PDB file of C-alpha atoms and ligand atoms in Angstrom:
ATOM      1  CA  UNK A   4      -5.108  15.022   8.648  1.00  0.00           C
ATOM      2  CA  UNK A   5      -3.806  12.214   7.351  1.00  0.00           C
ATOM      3  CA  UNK A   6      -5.850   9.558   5.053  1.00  0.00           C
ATOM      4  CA  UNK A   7      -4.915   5.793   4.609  1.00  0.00           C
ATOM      5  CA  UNK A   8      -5.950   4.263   1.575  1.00  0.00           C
ATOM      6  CA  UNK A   9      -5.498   0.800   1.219  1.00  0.00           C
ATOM      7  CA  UNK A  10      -7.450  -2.606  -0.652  1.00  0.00           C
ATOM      8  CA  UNK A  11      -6.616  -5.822  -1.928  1.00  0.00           C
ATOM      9  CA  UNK A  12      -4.088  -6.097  -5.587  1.00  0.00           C
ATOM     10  CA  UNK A  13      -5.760  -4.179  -8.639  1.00  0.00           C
ATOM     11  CA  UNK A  14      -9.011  -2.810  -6.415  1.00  0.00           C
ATOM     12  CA  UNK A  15      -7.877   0.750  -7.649  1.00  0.00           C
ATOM     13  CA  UNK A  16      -5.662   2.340  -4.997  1.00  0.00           C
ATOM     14  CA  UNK A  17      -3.230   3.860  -7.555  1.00  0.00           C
ATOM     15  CA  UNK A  18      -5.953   4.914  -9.774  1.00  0.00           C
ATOM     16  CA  UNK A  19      -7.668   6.665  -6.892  1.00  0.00           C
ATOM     17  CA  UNK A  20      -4.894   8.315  -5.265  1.00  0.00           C
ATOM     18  CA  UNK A  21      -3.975   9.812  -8.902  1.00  0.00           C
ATOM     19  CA  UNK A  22      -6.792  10.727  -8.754  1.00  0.00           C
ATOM     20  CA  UNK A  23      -6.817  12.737  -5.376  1.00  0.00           C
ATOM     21  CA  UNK A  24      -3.040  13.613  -6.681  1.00  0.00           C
ATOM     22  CA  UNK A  25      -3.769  15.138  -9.896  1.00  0.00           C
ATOM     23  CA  UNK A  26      -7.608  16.985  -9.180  1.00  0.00           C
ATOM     24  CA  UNK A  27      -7.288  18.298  -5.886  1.00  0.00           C
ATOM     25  CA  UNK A  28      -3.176  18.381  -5.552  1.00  0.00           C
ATOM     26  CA  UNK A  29      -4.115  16.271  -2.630  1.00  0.00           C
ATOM     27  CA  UNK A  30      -0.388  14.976  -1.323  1.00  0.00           C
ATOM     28  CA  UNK A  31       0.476  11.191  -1.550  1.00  0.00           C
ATOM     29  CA  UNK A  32       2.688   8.903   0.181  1.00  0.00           C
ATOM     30  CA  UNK A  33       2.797   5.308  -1.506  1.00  0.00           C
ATOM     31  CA  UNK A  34       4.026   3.074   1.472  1.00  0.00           C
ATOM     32  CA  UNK A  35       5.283   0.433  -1.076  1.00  0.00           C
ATOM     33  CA  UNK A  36       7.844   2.779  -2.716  1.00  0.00           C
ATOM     34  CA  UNK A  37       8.946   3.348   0.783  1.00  0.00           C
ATOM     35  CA  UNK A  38       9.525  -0.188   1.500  1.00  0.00           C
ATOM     36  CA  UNK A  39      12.227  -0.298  -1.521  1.00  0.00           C
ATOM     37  CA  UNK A  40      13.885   3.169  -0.621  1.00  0.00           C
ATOM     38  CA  UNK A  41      14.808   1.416   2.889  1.00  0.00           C
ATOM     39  CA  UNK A  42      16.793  -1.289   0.903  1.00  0.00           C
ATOM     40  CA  UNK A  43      18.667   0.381  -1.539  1.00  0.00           C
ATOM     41  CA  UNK A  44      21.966  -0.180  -1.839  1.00  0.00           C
ATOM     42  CA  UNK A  45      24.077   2.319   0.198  1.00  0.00           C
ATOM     43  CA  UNK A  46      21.244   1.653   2.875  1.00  0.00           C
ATOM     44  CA  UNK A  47      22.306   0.422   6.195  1.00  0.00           C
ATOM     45  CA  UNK A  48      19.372  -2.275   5.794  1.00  0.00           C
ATOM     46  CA  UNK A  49      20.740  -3.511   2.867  1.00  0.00           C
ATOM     47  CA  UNK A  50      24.083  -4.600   4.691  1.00  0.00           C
ATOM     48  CA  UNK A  51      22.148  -6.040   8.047  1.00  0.00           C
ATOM     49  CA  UNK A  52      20.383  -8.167   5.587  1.00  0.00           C
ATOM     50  CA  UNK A  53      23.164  -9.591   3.631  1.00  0.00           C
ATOM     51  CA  UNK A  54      25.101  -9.850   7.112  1.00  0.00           C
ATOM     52  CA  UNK A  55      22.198 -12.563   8.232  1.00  0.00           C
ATOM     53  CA  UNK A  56      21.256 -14.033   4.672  1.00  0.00           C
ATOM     54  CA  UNK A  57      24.109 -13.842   2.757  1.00  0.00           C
ATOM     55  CA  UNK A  58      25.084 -12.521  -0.948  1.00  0.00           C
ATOM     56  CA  UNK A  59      22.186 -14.999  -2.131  1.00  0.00           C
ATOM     57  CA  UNK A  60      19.995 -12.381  -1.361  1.00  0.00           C
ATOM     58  CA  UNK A  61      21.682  -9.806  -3.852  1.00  0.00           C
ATOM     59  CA  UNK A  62      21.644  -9.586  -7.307  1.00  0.00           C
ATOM     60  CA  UNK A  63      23.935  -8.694  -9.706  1.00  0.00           C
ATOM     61  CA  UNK A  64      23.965  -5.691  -9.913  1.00  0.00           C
ATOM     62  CA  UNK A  65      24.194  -5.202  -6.019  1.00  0.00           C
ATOM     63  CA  UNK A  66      20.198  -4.768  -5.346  1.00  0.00           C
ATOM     64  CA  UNK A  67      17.926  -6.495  -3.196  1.00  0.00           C
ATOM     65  CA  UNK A  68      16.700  -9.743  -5.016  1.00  0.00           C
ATOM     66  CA  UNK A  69      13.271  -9.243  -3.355  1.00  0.00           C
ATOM     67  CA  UNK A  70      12.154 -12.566  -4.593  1.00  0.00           C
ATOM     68  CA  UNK A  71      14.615 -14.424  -2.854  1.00  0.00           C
ATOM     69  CA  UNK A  72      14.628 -12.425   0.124  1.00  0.00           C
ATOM     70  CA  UNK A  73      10.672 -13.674   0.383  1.00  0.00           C
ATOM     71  CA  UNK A  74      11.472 -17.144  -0.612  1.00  0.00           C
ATOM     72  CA  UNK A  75      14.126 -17.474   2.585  1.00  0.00           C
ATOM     73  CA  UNK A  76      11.729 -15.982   4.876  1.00  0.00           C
ATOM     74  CA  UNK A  77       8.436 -17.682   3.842  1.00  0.00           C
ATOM     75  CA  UNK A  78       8.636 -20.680   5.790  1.00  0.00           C
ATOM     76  CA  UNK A  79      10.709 -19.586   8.678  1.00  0.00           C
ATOM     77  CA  UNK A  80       8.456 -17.045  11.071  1.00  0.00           C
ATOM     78  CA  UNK A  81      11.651 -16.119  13.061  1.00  0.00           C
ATOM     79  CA  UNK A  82      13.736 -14.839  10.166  1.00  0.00           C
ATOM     80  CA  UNK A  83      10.219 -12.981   8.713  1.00  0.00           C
ATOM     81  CA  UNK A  84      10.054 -11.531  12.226  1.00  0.00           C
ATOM     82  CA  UNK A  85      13.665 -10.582  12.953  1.00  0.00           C
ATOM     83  CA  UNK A  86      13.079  -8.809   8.696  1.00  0.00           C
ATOM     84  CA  UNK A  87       9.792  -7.034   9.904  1.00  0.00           C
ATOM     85  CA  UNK A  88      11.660  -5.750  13.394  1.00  0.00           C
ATOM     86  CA  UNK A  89      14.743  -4.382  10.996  1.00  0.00           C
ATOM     87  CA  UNK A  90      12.313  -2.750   8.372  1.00  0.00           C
ATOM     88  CA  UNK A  91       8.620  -1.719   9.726  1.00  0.00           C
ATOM     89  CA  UNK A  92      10.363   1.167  11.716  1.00  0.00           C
ATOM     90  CA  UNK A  93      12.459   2.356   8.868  1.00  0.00           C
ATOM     91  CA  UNK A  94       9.599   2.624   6.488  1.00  0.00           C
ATOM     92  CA  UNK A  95       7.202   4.291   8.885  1.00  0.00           C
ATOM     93  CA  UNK A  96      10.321   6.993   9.206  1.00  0.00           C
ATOM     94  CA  UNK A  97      10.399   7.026   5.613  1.00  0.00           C
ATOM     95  CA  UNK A  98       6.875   7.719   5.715  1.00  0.00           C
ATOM     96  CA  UNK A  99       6.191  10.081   8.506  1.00  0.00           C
ATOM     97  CA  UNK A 100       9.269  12.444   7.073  1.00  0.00           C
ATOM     98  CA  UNK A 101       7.590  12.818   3.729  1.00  0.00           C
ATOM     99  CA  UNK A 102       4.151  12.879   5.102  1.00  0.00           C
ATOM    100  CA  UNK A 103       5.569  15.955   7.178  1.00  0.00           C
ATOM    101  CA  UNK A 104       6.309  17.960   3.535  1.00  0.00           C
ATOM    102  CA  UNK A 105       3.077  17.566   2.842  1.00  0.00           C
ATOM    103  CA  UNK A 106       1.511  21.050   2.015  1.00  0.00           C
ATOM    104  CA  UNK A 107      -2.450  20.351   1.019  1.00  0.00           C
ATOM    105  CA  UNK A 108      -5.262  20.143   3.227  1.00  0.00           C
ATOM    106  CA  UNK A 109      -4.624  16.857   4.120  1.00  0.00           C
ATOM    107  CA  UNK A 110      -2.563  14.009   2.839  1.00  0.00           C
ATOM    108  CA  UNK A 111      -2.813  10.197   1.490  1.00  0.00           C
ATOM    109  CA  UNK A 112      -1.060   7.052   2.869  1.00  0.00           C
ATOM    110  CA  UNK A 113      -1.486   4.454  -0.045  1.00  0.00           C
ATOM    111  CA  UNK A 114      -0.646   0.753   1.982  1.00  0.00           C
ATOM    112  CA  UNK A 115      -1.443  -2.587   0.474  1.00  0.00           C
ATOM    113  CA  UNK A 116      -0.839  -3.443   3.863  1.00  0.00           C
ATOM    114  CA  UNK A 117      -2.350  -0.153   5.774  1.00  0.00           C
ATOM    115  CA  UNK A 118      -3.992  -2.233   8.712  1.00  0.00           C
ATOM    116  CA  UNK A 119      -1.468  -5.342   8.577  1.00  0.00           C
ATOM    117  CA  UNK A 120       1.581  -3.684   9.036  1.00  0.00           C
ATOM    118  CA  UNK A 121      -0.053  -1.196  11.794  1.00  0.00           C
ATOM    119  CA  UNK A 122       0.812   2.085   9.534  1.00  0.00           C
ATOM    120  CA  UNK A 123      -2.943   2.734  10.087  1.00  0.00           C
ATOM    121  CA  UNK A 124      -1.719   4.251  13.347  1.00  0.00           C
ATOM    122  CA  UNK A 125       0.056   7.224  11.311  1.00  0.00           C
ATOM    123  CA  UNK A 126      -3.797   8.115  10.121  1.00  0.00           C
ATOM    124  CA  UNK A 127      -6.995   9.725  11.139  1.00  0.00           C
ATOM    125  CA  UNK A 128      -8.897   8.042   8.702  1.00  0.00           C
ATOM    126  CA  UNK A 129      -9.135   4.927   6.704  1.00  0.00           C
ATOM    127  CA  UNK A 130     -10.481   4.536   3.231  1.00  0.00           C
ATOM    128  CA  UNK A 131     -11.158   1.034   1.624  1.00  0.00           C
ATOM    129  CA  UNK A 132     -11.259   0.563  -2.420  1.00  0.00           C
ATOM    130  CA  UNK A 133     -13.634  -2.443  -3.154  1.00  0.00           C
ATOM    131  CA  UNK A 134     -14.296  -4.289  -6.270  1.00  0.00           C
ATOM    132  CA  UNK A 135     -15.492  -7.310  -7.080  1.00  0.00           C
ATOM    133  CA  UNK A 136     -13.131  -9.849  -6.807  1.00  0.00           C
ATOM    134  CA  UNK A 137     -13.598 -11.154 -10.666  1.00  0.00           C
ATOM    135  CA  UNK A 138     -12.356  -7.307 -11.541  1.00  0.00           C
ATOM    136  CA  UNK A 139      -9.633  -7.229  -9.484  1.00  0.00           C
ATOM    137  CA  UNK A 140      -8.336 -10.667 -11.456  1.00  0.00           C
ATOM    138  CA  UNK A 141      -8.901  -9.245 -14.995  1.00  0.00           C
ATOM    139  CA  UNK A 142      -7.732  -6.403 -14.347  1.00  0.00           C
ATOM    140  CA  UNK A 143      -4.877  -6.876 -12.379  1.00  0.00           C
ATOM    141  CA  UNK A 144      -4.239  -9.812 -15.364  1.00  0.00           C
ATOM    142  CA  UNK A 145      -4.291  -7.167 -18.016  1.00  0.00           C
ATOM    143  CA  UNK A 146      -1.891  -4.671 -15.996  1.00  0.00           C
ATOM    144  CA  UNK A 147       0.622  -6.931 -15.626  1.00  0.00           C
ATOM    145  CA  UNK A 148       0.051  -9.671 -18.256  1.00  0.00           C
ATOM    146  CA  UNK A 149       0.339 -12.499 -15.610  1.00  0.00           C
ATOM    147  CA  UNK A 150      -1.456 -15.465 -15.644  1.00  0.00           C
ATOM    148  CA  UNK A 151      -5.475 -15.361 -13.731  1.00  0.00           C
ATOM    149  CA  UNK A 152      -4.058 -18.218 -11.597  1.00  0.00           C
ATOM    150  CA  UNK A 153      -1.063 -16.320 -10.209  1.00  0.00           C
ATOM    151  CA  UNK A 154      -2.819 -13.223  -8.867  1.00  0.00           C
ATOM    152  CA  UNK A 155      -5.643 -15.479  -7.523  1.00  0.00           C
ATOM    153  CA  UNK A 156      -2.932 -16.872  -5.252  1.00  0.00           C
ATOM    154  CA  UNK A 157      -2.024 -13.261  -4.127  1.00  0.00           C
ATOM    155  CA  UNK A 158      -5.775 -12.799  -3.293  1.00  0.00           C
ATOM    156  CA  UNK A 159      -5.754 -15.650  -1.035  1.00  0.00           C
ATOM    157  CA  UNK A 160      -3.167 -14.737   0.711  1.00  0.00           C
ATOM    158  CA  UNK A 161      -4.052 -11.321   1.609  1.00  0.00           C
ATOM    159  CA  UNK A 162      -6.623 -10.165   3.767  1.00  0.00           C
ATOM    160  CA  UNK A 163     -10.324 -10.840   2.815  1.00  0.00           C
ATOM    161  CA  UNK A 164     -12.633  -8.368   1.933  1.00  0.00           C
ATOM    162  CA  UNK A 165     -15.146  -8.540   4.736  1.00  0.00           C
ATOM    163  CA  UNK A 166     -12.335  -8.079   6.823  1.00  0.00           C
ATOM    164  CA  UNK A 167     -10.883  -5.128   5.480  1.00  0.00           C
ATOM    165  CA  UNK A 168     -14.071  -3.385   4.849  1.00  0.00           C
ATOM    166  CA  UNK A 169     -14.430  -3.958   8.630  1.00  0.00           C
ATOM    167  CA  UNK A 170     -11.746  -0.992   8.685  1.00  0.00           C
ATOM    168  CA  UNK A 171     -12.841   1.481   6.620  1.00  0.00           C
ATOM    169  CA  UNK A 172     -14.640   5.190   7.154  1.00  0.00           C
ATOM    170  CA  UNK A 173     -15.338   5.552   3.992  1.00  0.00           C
ATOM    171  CA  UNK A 174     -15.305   2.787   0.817  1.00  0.00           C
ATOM    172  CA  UNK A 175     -14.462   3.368  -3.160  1.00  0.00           C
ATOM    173  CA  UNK A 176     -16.429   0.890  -4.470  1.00  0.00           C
ATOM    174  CA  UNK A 177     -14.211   0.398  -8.222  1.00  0.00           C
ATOM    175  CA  UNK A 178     -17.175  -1.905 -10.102  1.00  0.00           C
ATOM    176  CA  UNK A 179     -17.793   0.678 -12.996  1.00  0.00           C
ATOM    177  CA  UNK A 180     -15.301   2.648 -14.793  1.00  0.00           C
ATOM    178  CA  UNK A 181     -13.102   5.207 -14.334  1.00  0.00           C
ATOM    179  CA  UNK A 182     -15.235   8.120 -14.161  1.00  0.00           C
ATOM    180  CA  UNK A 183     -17.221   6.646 -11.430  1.00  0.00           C
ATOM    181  CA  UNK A 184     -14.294   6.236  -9.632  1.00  0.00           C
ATOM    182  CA  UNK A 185     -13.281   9.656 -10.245  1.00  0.00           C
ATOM    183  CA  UNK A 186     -16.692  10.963  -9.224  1.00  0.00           C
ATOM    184  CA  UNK A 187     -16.390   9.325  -5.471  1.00  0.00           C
ATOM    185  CA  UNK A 188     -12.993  10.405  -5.139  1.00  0.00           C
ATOM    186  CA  UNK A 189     -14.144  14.317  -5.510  1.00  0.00           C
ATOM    187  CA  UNK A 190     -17.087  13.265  -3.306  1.00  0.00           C
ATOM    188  CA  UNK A 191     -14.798  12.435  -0.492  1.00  0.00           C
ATOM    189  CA  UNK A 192     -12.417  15.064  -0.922  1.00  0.00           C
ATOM    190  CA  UNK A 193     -15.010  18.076  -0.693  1.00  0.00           C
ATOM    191  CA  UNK A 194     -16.386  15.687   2.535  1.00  0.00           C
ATOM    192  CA  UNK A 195     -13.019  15.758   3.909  1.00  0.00           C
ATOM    193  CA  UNK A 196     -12.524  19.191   3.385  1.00  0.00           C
ATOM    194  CA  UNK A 197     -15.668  20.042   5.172  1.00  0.00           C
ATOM    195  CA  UNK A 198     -14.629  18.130   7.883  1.00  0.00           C
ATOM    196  CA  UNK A 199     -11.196  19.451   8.045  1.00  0.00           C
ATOM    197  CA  UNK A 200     -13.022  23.622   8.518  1.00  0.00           C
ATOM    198  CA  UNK A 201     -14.931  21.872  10.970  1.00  0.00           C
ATOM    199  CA  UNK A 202     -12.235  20.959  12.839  1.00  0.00           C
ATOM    200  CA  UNK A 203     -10.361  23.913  12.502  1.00  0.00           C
ATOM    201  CA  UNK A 204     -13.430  26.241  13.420  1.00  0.00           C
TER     202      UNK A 204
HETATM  203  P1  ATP B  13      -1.876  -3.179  -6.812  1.00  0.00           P
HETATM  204  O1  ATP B  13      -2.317  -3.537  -5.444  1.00  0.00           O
HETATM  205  O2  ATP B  13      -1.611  -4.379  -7.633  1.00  0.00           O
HETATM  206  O3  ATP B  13      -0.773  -2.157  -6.858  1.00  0.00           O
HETATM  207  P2  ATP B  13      -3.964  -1.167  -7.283  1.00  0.00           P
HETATM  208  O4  ATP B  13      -4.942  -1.423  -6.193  1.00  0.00           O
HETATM  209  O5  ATP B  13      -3.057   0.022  -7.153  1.00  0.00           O
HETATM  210  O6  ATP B  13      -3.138  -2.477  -7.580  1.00  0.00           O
HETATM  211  P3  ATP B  13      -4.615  -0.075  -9.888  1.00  0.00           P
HETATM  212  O7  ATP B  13      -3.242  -0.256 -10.438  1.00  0.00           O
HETATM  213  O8  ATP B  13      -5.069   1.294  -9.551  1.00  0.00           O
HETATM  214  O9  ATP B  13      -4.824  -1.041  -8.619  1.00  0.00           O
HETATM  215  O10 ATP B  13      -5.695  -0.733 -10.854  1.00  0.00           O
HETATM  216  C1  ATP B  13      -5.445  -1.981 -11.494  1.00  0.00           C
HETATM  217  C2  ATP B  13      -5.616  -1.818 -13.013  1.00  0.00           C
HETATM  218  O11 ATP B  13      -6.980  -1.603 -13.296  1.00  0.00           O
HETATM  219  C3  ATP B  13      -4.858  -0.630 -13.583  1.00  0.00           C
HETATM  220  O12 ATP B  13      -4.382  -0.942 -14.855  1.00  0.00           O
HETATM  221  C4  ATP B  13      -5.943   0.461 -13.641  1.00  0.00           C
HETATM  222  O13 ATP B  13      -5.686   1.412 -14.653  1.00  0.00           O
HETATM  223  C5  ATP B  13      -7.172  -0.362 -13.944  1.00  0.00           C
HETATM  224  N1  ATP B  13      -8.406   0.215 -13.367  1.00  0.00           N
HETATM  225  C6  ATP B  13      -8.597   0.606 -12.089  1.00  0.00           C
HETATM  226  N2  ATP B  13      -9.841   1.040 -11.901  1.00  0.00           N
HETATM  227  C7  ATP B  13     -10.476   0.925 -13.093  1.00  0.00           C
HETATM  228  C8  ATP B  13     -11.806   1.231 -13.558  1.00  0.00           C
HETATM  229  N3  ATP B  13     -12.744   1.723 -12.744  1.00  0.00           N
HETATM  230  N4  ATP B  13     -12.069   1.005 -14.841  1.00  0.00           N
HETATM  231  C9  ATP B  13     -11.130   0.506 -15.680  1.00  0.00           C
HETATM  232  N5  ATP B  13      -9.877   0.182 -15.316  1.00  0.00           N
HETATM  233  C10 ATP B  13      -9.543   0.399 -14.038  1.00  0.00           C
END
């Protein structure tokens, strides 16, 4: 069985998956971290991008410059498209191969973009982390040391909360500390376990 785990910046995904991770050796797959492996240099990606974008796309040191990379494609929906076409199957291969070395029960997909980018379709199940949107700011602001303003933009940008929790099977909600976290994480992993010797039975 795979899980998808997804919610909006600083809800708590990485602090719940570590959780699953580290208390129940539950295997996880961070879909981000995927996203960067497909553009590394040495990476046929890498070169197809240059090819159409040119070296203003590179830094220095030969990496992606991810911020300019976004910047070029931002207001042109035919270059973000022809990007999307070129990566979105190379990260779900990315994905599904170390999803396949998974050896617990079950394993974790953690997406920022689980239901936009259509890598729910890898799961069987679909958990939301929720907190209030004032948390996800200070927090989020604290983490990173960026300015409220900045990551408010983020927010509005990304999917809104109704309609992500419209996804979900099961919700985190993140508005206490870590320990509550914690204790709904081992909730849903003896549920999912149950579920999992029901299905085998
Ligand atoms: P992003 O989308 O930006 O990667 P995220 O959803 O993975 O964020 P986390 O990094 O897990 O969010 O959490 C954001 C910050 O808030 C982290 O510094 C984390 O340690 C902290 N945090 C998360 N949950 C709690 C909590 N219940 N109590 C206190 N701090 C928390």
């Amino acid at each position: 069985m795979i899980v998808g785990l997804t919610g909006g910046i600083g809800s708590g995904k990485t602090a719940a998956a570590d959780r699953f991770a580290q208390a129940h050796g539950i295997h996880v797959v961070d879909a981000d971290a995927k996203s960067r492996v497909v553009v590394e240099p040495g990476r046929p990606a890498l070169v197809q991008i240059v090819e159409r974008f040119g070296d203003a796309v590179l830094l220095e040191n030969g990496t992606l410059n991810r911020a300019a990379l976004r910047e070029l494609v931002f207001r042109e929906p035919q270059e973000r498209l022809w990007l999307e076409s070129l990566l979105h199957p190379l990260i779900r291969t990315e994905i599904e191969r170390d999803l396949a070395s998974a050896k617990s029960p079950y394993a974790l997909l953690v997406s920022p973009l689980l239901i936009e980018s259509g890598q729910y379709q890898m799961t069987q199940r679909i958990i939301v982390v929720d907190a209030p949107e004032s948390m996800q700011l200070s927090r989020t602001a604290e983490r990173d040391h960026v300015p409220v303003e900045q990551i408010h933009a983020i927010m509005q940008a990304q999917t809104d909360r109704e309609e992500r929790l419209s996804h979900a099977d099961d919700v985190i909600t993140n508005d206490k500390d870590l320990a509550a976290l914690h204790a709904q994480v081992d909730r849903l992993h003896e549920r999912y376990l149950v579920l999992l010797s029901g299905a085998s039975e």
